[in-house]
Coordinates of C-alpha atoms (C1' of nucleotides) in Angstrom, one line a residue:
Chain A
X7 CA 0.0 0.0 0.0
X8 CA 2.6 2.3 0.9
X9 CA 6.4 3.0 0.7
X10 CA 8.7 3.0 3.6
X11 CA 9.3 6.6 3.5
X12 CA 8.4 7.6 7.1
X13 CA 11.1 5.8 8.1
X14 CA 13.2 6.9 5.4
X15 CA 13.2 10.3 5.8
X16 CA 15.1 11.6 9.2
X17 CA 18.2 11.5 8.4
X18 CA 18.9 11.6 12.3
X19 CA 21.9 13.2 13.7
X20 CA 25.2 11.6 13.2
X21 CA 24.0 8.7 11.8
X22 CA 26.5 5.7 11.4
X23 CA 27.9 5.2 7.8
X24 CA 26.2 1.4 7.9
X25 CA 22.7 3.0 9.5
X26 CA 22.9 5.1 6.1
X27 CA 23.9 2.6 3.8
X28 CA 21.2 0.2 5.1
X29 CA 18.4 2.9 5.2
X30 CA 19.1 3.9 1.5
X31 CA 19.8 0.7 0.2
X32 CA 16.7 -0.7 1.9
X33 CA 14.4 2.5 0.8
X34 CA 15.8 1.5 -2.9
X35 CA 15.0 -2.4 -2.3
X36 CA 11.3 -1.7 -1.2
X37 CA 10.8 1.0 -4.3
X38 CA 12.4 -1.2 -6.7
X39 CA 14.9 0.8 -8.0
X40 CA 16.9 -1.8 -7.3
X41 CA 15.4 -5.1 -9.0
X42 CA 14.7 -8.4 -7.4
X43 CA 17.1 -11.0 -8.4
X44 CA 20.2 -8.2 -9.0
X45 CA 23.5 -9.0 -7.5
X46 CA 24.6 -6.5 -4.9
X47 CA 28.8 -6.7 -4.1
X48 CA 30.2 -5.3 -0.7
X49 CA 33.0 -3.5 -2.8
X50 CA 30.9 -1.5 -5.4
X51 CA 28.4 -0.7 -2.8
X52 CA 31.3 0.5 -0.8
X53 CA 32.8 2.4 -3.5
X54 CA 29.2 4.1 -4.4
X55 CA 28.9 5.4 -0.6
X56 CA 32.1 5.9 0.0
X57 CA 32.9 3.8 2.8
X58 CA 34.8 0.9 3.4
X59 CA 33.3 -2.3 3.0
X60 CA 32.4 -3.1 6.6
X61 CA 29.7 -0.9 7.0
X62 CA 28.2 -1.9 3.9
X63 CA 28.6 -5.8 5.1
X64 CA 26.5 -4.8 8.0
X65 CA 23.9 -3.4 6.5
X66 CA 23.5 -6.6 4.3
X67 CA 23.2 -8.2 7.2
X68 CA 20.4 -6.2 8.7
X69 CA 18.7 -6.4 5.3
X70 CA 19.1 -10.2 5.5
X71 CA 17.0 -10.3 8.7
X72 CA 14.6 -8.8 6.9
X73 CA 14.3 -11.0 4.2
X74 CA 15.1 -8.4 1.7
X75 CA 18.4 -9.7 0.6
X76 CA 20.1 -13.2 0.5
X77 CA 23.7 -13.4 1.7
X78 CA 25.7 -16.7 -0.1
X79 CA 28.7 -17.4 2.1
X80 CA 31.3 -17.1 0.0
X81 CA 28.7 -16.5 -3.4
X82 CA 27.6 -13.5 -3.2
X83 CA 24.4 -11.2 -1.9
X84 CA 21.4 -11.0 -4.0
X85 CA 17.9 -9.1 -3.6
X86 CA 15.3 -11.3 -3.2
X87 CA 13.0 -11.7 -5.4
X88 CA 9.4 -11.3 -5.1
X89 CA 7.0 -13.7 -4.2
X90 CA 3.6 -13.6 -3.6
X91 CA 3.8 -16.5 -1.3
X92 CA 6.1 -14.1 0.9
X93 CA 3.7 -11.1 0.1
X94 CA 0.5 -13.4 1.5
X95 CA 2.6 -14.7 4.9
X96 CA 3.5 -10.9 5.5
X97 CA -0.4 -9.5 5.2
X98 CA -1.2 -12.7 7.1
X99 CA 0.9 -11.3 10.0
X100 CA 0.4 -7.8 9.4
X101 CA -3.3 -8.8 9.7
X102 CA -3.0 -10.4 12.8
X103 CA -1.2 -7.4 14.6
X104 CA -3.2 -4.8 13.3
X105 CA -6.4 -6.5 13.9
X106 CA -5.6 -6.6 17.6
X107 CA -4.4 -2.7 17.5
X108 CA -7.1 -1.6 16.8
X109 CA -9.6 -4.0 19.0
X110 CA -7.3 -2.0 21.6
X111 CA -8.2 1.4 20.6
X112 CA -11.8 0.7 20.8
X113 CA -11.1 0.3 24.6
X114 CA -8.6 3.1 25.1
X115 CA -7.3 5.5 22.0
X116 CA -5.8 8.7 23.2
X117 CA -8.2 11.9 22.2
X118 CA -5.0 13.5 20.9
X119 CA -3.7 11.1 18.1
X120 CA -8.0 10.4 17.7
X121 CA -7.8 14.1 16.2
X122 CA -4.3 13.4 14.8
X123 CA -5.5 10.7 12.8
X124 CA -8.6 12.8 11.4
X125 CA -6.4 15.3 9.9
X126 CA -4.3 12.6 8.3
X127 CA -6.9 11.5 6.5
X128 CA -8.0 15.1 5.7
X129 CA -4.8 15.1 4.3
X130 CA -5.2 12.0 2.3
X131 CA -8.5 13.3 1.0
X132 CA -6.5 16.1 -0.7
X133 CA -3.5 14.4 -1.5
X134 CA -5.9 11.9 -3.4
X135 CA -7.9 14.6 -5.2
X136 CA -4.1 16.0 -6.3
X137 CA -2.9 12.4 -7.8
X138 CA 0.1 12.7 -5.2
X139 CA 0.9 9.1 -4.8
X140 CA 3.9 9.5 -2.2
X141 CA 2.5 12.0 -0.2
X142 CA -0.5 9.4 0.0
X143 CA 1.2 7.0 0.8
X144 CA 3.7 8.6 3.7
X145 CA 0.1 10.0 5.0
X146 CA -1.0 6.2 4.9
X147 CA 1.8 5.1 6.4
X148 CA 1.3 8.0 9.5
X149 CA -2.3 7.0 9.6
X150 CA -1.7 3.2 10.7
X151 CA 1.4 4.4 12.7
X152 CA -1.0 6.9 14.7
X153 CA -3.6 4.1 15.5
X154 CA -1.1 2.1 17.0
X155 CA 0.2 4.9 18.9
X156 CA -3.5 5.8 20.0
X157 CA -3.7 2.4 21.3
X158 CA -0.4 2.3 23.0
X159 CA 0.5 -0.4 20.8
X160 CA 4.3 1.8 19.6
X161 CA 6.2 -1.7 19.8
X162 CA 3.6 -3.4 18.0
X163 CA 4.0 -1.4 14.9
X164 CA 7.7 -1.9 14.6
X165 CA 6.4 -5.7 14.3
X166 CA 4.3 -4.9 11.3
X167 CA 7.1 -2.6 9.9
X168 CA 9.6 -5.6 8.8
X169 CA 6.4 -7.4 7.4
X170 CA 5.3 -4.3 5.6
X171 CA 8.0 -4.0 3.2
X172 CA 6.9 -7.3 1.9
X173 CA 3.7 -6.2 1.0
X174 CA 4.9 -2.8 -0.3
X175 CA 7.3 -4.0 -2.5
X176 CA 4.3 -6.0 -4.7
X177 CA 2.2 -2.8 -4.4
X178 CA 5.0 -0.7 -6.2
X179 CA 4.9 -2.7 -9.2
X180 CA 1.2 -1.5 -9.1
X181 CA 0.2 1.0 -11.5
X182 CA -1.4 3.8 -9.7
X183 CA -4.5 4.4 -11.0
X184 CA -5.9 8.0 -10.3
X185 CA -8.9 6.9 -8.5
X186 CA -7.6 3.9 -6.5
X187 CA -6.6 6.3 -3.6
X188 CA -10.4 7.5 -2.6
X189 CA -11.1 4.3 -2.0
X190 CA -8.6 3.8 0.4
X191 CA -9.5 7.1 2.7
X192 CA -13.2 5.8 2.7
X193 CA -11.6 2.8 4.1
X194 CA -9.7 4.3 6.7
X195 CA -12.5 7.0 7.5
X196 CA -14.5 3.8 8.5
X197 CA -11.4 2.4 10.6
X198 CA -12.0 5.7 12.7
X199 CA -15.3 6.0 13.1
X200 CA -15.6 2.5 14.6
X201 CA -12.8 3.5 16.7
X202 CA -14.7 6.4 17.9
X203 CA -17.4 4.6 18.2
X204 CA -15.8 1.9 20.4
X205 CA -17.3 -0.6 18.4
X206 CA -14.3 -3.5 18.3
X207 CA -16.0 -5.7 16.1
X208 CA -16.6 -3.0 13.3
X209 CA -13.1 -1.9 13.6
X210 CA -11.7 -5.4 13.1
X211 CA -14.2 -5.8 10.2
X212 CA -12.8 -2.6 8.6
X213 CA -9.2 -3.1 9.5
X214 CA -9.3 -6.8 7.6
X215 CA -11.2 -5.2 4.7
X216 CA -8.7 -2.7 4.3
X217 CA -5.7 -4.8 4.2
X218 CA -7.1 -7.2 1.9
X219 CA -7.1 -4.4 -0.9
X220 CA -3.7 -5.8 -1.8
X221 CA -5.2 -9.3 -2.8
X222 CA -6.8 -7.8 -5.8
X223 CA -3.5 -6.4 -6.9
X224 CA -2.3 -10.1 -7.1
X225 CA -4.2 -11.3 -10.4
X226 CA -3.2 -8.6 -12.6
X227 CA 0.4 -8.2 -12.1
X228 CA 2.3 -12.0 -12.6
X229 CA 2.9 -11.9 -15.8
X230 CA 3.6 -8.9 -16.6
X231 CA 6.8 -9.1 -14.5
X232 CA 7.3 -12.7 -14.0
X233 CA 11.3 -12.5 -14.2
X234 CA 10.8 -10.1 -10.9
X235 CA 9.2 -13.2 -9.0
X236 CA 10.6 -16.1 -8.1
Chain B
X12 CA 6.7 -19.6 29.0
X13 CA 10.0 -21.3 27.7
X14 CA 13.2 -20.3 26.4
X15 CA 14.6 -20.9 23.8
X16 CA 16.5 -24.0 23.2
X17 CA 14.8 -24.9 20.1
X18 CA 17.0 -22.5 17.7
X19 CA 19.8 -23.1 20.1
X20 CA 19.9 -26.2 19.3
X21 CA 21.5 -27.3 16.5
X22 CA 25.0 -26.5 15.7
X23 CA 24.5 -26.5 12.2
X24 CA 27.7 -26.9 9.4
X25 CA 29.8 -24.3 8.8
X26 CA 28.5 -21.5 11.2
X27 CA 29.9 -18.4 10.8
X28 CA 31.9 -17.0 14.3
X29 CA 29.2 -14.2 14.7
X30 CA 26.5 -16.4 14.3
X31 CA 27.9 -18.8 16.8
X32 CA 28.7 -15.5 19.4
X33 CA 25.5 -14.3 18.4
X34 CA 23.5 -17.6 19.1
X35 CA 25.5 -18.6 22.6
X36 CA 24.8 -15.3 23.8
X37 CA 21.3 -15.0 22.9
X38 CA 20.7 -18.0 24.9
X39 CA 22.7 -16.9 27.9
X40 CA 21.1 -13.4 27.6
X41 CA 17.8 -15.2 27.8
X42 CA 18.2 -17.6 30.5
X43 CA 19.4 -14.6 32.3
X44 CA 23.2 -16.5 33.1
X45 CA 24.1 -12.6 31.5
X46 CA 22.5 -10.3 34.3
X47 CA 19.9 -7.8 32.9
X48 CA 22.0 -4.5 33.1
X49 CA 25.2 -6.1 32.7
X50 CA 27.8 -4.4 29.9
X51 CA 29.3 -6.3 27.5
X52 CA 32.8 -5.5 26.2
X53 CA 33.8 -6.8 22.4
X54 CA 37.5 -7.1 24.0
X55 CA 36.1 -9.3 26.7
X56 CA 33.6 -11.2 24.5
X57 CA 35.9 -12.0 21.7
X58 CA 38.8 -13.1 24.1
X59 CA 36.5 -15.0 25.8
X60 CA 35.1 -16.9 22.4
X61 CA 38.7 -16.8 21.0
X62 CA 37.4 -15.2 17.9
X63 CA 38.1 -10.9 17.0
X64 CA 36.1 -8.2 18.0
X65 CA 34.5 -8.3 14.5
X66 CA 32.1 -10.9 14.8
X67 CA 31.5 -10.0 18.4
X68 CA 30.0 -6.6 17.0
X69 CA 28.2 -8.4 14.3
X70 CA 26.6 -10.4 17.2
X71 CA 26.0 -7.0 19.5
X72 CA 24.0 -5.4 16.4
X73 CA 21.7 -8.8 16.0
X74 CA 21.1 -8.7 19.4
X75 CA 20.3 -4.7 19.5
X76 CA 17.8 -5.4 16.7
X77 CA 16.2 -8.0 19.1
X78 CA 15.8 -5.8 21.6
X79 CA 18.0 -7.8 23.5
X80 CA 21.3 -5.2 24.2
X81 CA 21.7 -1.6 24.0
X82 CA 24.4 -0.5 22.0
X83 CA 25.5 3.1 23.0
X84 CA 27.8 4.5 20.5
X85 CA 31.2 5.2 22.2
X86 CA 29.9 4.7 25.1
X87 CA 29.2 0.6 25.7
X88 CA 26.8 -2.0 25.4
X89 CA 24.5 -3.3 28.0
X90 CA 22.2 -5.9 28.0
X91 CA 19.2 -4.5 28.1
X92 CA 17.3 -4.8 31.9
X93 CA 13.7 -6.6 32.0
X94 CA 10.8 -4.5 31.3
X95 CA 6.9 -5.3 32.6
X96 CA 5.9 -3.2 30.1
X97 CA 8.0 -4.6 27.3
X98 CA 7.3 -8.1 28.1
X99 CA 3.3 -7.1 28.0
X100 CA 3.8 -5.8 24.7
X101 CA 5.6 -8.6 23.5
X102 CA 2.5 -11.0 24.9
X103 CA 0.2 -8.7 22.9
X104 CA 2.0 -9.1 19.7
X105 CA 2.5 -12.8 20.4
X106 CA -1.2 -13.1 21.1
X107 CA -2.1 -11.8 18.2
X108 CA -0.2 -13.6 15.4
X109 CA -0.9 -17.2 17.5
X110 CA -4.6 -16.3 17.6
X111 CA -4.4 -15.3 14.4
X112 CA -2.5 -19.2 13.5
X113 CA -5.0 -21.2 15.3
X114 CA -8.0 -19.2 13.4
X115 CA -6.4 -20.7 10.5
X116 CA -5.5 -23.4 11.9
X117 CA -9.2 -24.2 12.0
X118 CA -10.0 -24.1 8.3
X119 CA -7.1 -26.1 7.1
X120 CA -4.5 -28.4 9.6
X121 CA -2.4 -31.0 7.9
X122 CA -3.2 -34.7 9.3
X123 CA 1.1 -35.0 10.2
X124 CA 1.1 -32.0 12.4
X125 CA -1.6 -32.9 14.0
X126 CA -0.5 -36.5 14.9
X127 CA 2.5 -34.8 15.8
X128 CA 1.0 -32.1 17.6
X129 CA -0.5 -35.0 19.7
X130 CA 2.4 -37.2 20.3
X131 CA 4.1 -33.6 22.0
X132 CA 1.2 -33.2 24.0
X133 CA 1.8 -36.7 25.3
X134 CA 5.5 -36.1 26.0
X135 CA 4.7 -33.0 27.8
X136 CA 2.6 -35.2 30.1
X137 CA 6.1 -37.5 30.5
X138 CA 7.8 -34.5 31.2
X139 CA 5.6 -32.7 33.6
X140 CA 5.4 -35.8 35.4
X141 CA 9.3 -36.4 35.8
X142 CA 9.4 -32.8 36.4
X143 CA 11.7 -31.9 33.7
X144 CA 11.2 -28.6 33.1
X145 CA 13.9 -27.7 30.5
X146 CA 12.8 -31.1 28.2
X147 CA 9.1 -29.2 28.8
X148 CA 10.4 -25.7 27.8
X149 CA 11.6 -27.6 24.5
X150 CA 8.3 -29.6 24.1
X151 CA 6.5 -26.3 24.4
X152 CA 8.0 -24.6 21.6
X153 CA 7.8 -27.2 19.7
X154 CA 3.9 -27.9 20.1
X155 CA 3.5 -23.8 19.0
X156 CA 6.1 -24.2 15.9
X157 CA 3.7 -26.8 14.8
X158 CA 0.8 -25.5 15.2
X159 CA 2.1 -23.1 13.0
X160 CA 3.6 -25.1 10.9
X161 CA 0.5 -27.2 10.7
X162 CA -1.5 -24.2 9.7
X163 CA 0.9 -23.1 6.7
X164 CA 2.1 -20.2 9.3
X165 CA 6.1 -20.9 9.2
X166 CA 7.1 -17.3 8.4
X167 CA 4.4 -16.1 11.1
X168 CA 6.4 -18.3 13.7
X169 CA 9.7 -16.4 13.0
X170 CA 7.9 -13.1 14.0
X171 CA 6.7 -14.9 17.2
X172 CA 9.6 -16.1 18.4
X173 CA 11.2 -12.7 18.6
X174 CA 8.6 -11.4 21.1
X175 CA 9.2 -14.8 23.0
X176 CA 12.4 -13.5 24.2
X177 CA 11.3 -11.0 26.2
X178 CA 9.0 -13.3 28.1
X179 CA 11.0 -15.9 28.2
X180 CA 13.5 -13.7 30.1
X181 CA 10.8 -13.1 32.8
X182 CA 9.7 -16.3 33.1
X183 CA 13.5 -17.5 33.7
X184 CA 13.1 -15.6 36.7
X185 CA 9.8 -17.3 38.2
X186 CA 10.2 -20.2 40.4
X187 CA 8.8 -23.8 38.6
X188 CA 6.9 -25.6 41.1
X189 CA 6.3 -29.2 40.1
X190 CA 2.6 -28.8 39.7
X191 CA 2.9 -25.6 37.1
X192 CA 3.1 -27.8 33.9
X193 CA 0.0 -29.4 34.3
X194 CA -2.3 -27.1 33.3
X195 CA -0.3 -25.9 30.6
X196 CA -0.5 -29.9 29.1
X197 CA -4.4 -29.5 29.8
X198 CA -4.1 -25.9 27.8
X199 CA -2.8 -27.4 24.9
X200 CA -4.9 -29.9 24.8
X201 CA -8.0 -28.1 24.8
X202 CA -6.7 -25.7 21.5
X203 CA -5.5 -29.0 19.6
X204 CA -8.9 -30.3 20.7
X205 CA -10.8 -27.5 19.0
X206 CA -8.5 -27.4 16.2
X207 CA -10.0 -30.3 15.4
X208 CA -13.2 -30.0 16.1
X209 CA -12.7 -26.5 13.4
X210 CA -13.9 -24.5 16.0
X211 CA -12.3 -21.8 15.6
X212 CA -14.2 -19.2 18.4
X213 CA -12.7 -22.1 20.7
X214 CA -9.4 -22.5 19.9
X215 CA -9.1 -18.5 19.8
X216 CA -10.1 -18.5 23.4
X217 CA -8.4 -21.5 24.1
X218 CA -4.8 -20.2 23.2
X219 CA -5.3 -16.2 24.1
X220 CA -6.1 -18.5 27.6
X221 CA -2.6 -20.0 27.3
X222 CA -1.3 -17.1 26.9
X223 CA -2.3 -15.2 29.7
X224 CA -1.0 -17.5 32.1
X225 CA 2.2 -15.3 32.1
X226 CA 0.3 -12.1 33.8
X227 CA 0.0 -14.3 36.5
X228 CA 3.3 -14.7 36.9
X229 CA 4.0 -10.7 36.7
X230 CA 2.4 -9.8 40.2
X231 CA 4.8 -11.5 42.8
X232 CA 8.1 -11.0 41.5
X233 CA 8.8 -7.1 40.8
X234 CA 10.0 -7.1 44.4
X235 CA 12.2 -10.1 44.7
X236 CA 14.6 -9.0 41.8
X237 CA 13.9 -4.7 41.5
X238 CA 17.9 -4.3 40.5
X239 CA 16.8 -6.5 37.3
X240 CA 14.3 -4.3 36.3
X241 CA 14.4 -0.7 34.8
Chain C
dT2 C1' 35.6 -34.6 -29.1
dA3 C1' 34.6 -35.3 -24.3
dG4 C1' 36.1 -35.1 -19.8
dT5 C1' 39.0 -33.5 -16.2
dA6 C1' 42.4 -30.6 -13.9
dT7 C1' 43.8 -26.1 -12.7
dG8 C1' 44.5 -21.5 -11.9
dC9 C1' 42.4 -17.0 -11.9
dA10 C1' 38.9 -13.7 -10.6
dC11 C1' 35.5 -13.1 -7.8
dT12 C1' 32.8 -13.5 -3.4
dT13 C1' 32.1 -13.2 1.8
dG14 C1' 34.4 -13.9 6.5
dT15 C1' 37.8 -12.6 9.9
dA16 C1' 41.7 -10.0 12.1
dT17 C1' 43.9 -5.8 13.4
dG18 C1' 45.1 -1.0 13.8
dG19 C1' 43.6 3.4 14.4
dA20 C1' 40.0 7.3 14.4
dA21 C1' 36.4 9.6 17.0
dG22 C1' 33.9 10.1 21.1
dT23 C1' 32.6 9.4 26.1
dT24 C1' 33.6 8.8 31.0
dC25 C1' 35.9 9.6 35.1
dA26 C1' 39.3 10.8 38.1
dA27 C1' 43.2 13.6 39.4
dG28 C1' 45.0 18.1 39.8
dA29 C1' 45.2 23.2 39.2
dG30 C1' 43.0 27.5 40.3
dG31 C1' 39.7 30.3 42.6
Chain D
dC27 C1' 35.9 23.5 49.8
dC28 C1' 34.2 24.0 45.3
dT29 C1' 34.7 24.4 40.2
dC30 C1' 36.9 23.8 36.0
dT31 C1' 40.3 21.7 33.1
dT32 C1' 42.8 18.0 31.3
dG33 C1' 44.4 13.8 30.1
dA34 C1' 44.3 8.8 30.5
dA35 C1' 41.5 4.8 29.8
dC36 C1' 38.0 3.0 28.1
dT37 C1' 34.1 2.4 24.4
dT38 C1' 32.2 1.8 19.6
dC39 C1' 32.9 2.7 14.6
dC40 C1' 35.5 2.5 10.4
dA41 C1' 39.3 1.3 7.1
dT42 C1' 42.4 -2.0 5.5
dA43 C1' 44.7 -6.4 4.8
dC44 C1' 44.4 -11.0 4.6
dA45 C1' 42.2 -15.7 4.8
dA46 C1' 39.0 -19.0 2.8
dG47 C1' 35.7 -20.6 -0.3
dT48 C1' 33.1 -20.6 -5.0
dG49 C1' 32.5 -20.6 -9.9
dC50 C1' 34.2 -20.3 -14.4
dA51 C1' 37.1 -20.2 -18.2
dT52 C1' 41.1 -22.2 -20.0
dA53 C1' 44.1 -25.7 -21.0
dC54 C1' 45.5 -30.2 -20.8
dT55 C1' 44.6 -35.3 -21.2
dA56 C1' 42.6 -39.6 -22.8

DNA sequence: TAGTATGCACTTGTATGGAAGTTCAAGAGG
DNA sequence: CCTCTTGAACTTCCATACAAGTGCATACTA
């Protein structure tokens, strides 16, 4: 549904050369700009940051953990490719956790991020109406982040953010339709209205509803790019 | 519940030095034999594994993105001290993906889990009867892994077993009287049982059961070890 | 020609030295 | 006695060199 660009974008204060190198090279995974399958090399990467190659190892490590790349001992490091199988397990989980956030909110969501999340989706409203596909989708990504903050639920969302990538890296092969964003804010309207309502079984309902949107993107998109998949 | 000496297992071919410092001090970290607030050194660490600091700080950064050590830049590392309010948000995220397994679990369960699932439950009996608690710590995780296994949920495990950690570490601290497995043999029972009765409204309440047993165990020992807590 | 060595060019893994930053204690100055 | 400075002793982070393993092309052999 989204990009990672909310957690792409602070480039915090004295950040460590690997921290860099994995938060750009992971930003680039998840957008695509680097392709599935393509061979990444300690030494080139190295040479494009200009660092030495141990930063660069680590953050091939960190990107291994989260399944994004496959480090062969001795072979080499490759991006993994897409698979749908992967993208389903990830929703499956993402699901699960989200589900539960915001069966927590309707028993306790702070009134502050309850009026935080109504001006995202203001937000999204015109960011739809304007065709601005990243703004829409750092907005979506602040939206789910919010409920989970509304619900106390902050470690819970770091959980969903490895599993998130998965998904997001399908969606960007997705062409974005003009009108497939209103859809989406109608969605999450009704996330926060049975929020506000307190009405946990509405919520769930309209939580799983919304992150099954990405099953429709499955048909259409296989063979179009099936040397992408695996 | 239990800790972790399934993935501690097996001292697979060929492992790397950082995954072997990495792994031996993950376990030690989470049977608390490495004191919650303790600081590590990559001097002392790699003397002590005979290896360089290298792979020690491979293993520190793992075990920072488990939550498991804080690595202060300049500064030190320390592994992290136990956290009520961690460990409750680990149970919720656990919660919800297993809840989310044994829902699924109900539609579709391969026939060899099952029988499998069943012959664990019987060793757990063995166990709890001999009062071998580390063979039942290992029969537990095992009886979850195939429940997800059974239900097509491997990658969903993988998520799990990070929040596990951090109630394993608190339930290393609580005292295992003889009589505290039984129930949690009858527990399992009753979610296998509706598994296969495909009631799935049962088994959800059957295993979000089994997995509130651990806020039991919360109230009585904040006192007993305060210096291990933040 | 088919099959088998063999060496080269690549990869990741590990070791080691030094750079940059933090902490803490000892000592100078008020 | 209190405050500030300063430097030694740590820490993590990065750069570099080397070790070890893989795959492939080339050349040699039957």
């Amino acid at each position: 549904m989204t990009i990672a660009l909310l957690e792409t974008s602070p480039p915090r204060m004295q950040e460590s050369a690997a921290a860099r190198v994995e938060r750009e090279l992971r930003a680039s995974i998840i957008d695509l700009t680097i392709r599935p399958g393509e061979r990444l090399s300690e030494s080139e990467i190295a040479e494009r940051f200009q660092v030495s190659r141990q930063p660069v190892r680590e953050a091939f490590i960190a990107l291994m953990r989260q399944g994004l790349v496959d480090v062969q001992p001795q072979r080499g490091t490759v991006v993994v490719k897409l698979s749908v199988r992967r993208m389903l397990d990830a929703r499956f989980i993402r699901e699960a956790i989200e589900v539960a956030i915001v069966r927590r909110a309707c028993e306790r969501f702070d009134a502050h991020y309850r009026d935080r999340a109504a001006s995202l989706i203001e937000a999204q409203e015109t960011a739809a109406r304007a065709g601005d596909h990243l703004g829409f989708q750092r907005l979506d990504s602040l939206f789910h982040i919010t409920l989970a903050e509304g619900a106390d639920c902050a470690e819970a969302w770091s959980a969903v953010e490895m599993q998130k990538a998965h998904m997001d890296r399908v969606c960007a092969l997705t062409l974005h339709s003009p009108g497939s964003m209103g859809p989406l804010v109608d969605q999450h309207r009704a996330i926060l209205n049975a929020i506000e309502d307190g009405d946990g079984e509405r919520a769930v309902a309209a939580m799983s509803h919304h992150l099954s949107e990405i099953l429709r993107a499955v048909a259409g998109l296989d063979l179009a790019h099936a040397e992408l998949f695996e």
